[in-house]
mmCIF file of C-alpha atoms in Angstrom:
data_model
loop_
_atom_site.group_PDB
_atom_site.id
_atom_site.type_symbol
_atom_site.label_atom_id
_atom_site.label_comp_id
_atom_site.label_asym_id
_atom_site.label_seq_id
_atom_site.Cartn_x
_atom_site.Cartn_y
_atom_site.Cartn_z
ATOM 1 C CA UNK A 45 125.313 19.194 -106.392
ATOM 2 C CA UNK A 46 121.968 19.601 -105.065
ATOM 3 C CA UNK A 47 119.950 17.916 -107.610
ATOM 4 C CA UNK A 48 116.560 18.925 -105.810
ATOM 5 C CA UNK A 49 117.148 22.510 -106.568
ATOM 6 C CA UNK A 50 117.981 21.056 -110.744
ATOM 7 C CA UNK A 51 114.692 19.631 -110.234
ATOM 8 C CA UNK A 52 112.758 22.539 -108.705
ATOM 9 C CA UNK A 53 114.655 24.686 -111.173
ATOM 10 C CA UNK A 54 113.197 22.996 -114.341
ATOM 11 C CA UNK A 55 110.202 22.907 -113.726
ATOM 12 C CA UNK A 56 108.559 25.304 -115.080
ATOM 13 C CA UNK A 57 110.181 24.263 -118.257
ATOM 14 C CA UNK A 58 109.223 20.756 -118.207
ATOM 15 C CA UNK A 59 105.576 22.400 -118.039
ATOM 16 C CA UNK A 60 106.015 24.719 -120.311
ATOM 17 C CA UNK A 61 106.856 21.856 -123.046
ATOM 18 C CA UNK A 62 104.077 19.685 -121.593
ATOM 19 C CA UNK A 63 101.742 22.365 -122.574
ATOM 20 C CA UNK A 64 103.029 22.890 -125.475
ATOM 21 C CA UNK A 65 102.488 19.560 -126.432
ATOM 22 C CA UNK A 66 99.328 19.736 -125.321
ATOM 23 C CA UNK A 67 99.018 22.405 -127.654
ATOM 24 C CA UNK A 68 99.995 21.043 -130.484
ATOM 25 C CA UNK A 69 97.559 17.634 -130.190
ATOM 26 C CA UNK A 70 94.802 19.830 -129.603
ATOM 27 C CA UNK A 71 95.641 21.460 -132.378
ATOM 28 C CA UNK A 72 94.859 18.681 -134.871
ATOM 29 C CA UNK A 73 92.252 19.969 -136.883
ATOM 30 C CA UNK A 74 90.546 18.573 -139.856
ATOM 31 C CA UNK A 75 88.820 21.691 -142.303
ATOM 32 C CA UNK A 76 86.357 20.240 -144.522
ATOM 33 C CA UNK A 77 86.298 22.985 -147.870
ATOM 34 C CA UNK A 78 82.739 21.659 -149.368
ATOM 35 C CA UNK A 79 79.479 22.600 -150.775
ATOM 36 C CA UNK A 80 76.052 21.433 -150.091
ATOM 37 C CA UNK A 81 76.824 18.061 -149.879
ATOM 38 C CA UNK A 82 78.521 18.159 -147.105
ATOM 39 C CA UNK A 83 77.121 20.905 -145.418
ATOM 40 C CA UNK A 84 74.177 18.738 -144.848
ATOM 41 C CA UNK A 85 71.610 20.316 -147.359
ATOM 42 C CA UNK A 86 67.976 20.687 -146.128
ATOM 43 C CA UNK A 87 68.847 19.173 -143.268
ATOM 44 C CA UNK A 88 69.235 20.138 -139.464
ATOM 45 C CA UNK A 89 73.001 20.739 -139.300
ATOM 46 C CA UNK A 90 73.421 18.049 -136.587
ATOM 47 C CA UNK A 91 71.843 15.402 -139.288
ATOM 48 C CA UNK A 92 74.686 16.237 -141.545
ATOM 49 C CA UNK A 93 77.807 13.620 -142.254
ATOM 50 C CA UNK A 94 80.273 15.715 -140.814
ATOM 51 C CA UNK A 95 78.512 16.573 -137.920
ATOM 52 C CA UNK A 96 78.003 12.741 -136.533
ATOM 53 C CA UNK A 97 81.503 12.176 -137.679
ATOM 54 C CA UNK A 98 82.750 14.995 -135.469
ATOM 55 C CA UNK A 99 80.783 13.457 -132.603
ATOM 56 C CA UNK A 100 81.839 10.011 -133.285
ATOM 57 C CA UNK A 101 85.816 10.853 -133.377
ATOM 58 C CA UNK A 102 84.849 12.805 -129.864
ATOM 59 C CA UNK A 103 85.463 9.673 -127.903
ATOM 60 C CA UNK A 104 88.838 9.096 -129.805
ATOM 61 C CA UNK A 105 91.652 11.029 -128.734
ATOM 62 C CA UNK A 106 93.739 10.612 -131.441
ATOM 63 C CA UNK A 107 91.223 11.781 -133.930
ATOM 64 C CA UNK A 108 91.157 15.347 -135.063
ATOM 65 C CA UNK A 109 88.532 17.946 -134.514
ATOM 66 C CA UNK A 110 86.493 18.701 -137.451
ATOM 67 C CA UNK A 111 85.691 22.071 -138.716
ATOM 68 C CA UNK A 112 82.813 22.049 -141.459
ATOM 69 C CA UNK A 113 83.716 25.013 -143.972
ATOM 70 C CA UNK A 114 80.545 23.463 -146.247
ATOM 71 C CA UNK A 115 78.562 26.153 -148.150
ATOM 72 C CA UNK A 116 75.733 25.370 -150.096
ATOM 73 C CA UNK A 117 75.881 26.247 -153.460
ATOM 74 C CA UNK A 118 79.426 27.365 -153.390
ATOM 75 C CA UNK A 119 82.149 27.043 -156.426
ATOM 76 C CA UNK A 120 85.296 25.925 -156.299
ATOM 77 C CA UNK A 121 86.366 29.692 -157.042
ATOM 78 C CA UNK A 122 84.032 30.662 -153.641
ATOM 79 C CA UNK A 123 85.467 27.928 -151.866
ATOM 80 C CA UNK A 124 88.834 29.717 -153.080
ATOM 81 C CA UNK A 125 88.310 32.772 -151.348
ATOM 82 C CA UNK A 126 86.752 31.705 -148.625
ATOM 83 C CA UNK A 127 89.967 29.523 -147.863
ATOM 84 C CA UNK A 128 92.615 32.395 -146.693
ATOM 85 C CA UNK A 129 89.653 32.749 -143.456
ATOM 86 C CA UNK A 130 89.605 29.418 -142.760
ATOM 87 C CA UNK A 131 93.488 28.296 -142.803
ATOM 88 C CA UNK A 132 94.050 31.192 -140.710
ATOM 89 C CA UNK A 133 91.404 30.551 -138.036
ATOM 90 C CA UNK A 134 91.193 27.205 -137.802
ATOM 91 C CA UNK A 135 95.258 26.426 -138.577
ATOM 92 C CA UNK A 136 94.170 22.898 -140.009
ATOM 93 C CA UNK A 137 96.459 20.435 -140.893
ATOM 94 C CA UNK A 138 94.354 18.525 -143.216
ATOM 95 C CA UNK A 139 92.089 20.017 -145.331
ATOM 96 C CA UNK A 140 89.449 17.744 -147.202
ATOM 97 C CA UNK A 141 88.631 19.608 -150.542
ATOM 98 C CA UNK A 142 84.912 18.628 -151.852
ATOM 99 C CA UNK A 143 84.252 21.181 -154.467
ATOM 100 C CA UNK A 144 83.462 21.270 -157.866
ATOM 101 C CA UNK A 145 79.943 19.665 -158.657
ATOM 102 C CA UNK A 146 78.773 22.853 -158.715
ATOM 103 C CA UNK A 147 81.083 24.443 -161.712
ATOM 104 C CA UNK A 148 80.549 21.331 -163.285
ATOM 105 C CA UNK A 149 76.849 21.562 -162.549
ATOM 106 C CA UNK A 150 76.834 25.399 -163.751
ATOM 107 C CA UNK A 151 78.397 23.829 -167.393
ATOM 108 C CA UNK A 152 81.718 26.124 -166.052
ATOM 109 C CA UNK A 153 84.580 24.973 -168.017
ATOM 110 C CA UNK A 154 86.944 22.252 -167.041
ATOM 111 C CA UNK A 155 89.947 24.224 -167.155
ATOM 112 C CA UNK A 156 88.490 26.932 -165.007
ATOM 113 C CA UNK A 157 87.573 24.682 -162.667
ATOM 114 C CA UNK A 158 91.045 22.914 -162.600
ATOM 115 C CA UNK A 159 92.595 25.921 -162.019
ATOM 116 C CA UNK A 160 90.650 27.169 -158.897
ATOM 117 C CA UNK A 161 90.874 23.874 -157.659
ATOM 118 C CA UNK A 162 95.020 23.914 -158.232
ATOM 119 C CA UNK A 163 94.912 27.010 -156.532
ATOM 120 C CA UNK A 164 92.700 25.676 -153.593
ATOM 121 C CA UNK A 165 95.519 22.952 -153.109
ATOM 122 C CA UNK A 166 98.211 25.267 -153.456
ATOM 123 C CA UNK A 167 97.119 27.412 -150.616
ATOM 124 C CA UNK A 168 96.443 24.117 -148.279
ATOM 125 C CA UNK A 169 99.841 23.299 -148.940
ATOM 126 C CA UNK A 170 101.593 26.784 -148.461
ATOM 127 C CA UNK A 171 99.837 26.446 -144.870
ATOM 128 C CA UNK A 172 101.944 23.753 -144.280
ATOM 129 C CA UNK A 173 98.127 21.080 -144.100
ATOM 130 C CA UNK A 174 97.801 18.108 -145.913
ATOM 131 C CA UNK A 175 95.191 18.278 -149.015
ATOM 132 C CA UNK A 176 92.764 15.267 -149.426
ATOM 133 C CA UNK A 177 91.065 15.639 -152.771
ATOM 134 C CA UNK A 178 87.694 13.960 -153.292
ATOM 135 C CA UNK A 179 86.587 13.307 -156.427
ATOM 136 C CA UNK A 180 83.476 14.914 -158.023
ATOM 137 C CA UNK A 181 81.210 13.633 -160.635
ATOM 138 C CA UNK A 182 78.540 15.075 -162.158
ATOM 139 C CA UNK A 183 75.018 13.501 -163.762
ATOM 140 C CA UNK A 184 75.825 12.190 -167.260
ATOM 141 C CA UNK A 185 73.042 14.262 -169.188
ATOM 142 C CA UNK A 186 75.698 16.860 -169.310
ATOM 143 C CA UNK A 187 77.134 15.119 -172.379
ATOM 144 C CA UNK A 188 79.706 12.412 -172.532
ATOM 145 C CA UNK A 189 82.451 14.560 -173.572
ATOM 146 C CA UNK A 190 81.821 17.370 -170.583
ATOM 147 C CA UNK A 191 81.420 14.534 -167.988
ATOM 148 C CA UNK A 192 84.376 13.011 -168.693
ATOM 149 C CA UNK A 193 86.981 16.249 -169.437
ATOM 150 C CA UNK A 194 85.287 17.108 -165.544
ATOM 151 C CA UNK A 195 85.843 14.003 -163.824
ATOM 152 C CA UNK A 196 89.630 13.527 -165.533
ATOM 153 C CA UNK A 197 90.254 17.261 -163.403
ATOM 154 C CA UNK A 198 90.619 15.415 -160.503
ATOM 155 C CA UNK A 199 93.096 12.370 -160.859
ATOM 156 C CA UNK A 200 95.017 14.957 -162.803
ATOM 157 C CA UNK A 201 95.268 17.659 -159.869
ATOM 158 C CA UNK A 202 95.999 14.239 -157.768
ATOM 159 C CA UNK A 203 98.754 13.221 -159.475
ATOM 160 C CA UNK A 204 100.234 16.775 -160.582
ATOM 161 C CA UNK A 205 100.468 17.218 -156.632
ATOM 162 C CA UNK A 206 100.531 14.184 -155.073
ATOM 163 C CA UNK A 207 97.694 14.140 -152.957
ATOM 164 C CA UNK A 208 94.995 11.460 -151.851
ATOM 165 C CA UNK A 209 92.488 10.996 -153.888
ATOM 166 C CA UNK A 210 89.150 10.234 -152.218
ATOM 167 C CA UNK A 211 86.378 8.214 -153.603
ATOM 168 C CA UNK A 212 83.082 10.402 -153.978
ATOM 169 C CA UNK A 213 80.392 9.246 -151.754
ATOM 170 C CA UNK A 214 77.377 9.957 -153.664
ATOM 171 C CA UNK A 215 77.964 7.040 -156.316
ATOM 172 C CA UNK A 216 77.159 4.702 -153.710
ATOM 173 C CA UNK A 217 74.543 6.506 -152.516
ATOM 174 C CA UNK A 218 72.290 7.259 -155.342
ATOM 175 C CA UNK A 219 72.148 3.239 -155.735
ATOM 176 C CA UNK A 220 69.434 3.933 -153.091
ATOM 177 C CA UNK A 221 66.773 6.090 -154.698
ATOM 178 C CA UNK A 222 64.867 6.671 -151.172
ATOM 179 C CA UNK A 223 68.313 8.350 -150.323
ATOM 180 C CA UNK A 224 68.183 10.757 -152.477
ATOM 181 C CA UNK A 225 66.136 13.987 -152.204
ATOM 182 C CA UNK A 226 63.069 14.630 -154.292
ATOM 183 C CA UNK A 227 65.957 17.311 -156.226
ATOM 184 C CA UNK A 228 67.585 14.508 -157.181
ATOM 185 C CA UNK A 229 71.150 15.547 -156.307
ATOM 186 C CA UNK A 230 71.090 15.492 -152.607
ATOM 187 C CA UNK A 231 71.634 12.996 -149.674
ATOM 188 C CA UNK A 232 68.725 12.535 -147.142
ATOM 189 C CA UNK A 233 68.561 12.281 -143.632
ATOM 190 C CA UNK A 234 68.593 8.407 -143.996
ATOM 191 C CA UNK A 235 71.912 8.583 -146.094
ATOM 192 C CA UNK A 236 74.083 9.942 -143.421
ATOM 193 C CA UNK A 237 74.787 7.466 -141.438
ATOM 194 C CA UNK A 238 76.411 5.502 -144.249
ATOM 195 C CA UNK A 239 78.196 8.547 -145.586
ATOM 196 C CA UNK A 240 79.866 8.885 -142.067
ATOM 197 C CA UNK A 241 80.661 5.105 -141.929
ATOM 198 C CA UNK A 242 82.005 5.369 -145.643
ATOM 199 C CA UNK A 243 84.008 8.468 -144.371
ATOM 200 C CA UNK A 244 85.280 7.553 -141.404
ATOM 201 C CA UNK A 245 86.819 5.030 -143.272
ATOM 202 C CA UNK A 246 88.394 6.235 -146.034
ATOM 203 C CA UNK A 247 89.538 9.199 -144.163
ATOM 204 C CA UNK A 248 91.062 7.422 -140.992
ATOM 205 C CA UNK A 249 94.787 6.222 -142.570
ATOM 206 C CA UNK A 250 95.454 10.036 -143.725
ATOM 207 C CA UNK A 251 94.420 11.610 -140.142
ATOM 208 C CA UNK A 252 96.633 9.102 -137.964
ATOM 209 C CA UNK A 253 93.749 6.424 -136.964
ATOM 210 C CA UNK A 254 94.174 2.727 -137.799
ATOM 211 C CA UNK A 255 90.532 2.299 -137.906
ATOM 212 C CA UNK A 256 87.568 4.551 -137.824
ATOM 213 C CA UNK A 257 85.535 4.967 -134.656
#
C-alpha cells in the first residue's frame, strides 16, 4: 500500500474541512438588536459602547465579531421587523436583545410590548442563535404601577424561555449625573468606557470567553 498516494489523495479533503472550520469560527457573530442606547446616541459612532467593545475583542480570537443592529428611537415591534434582515445577513449566533425603553417610554402597554419582545426571542431562537435579554427600566414618573407591570416583562420572558437575563447598564450609570446627557435619558461620551467594561463583562461567559478583554 502506498500510503504517500493515501496522503496526496486526501488532501484536498483535509483542506476542505480545515476551511470549513475556519468558516465556522469566523462565523461567530454577536447581533446587538437595540435602540439609541446602544447605538451610541449623539455621539460619533466610534464613541459608542459597542463600537470600543468590537475593537477591544479584535485582539481576542476567541471573541465574536459584533454587529450593531442599534436604531435610535426604535420599538421593540421595529426592532421586530427589522430582525428577519439581520439573522439572515449576519447569521448570528447570539443575539443581545436591548429593546423596550422606548414602548415603555411611549406609555405602550405592557402586554404589547411582551409580546413583540416574545416574538423577537422566538425568531432568535428559530435561527438556531442564542437570545441574551437585557433588562429595561424606565424613569419612575411613569407611575408605580406602569413601572413595575414594565420591568416584571422581562424576568417573565426570561424565565418563560430560558434565556440570560442581563443587568441594564444605565442604573449604574445615571448614579453619575455628568454621564448623562442634558435629555436626561442618554449616556455621554464619558460613560462609554464603563458601559464597555460593564459589558464586556457580563457578556463574556455566554460568548465562550473566561474573562473580558
Amino acid at each position: 500500500m502506498n500510503f504517500k498516494n493515501i496522503l496526496f489523495r486526501h488532501i484536498p479533503i483535509l483542506l476542505l474541512l480545515g476551511l470549513s472550520s475556519m468558516r465556522i469560527a469566523a462565523a461567530d457573530t454577536l447581533l446587538i438588536l437595540g435602540d439609541s442606547l446602544s447605538a451610541g446616541y449623539q455621539l460619533p459612532i466610534q464613541q459608542a459602547w459597542a463600537t470600543q467593545l468590537s475593537e477591544r475583542w479584535k485582539s481576542d480570537p476567541k471573541a465574536p465579531q459584533i454587529v450593531n443592529g442599534s436604531i435610535s428611537g426604535d420599538t421593540a415591534a421595529q426592532g421586530l421587523d427589522r430582525l428577519p434582515g439581520l439573522l439572515k445577513t449576519h447569521q448570528p449566533r447570539w443575539v443581545l436583545i436591548e429593546m423596550g425603553a422606548n414602548d415603555g417610554l411611549r406609555g405602550f402597554p405592557p402586554a404589547d410590548i411582551e409580546r413583540d419582545l416574545s416574538q423577537i426571542i422566538t425568531l432568535v431562537k428559530q435561527a438556531k442563535a442564542q437570545p441574551l435579554l437585557m433588562q429595561m427600566r424606565i424613569p419612575p414618573n411613569y407611575g408605580q404601577r406602569y413601572t413595575n407591570s414594565f420591568m416584571a416583562i422581562y424576568p417573565k420572558l426570561a424565565e418563560q424561555y430560558q434565556v440570560p437575563l442581563l443587568p441594564f447598564f444605565m442604573e449604574k450609570v445615571m448614579l453619575k449625573p455628568e454621564w448623562i446627557q442634558p435629555d436626561g435619558i442618554h449616556p455621554t461620551a464619558d460613560a462609554q468606557p464603563f458601559i464597555t467594561d460593564l459589558m464586556a463583562q457580563e457578556l463574556a461567559p455566554y460568548v465562550g470567553l473566561t474573562q473580558s478583554k
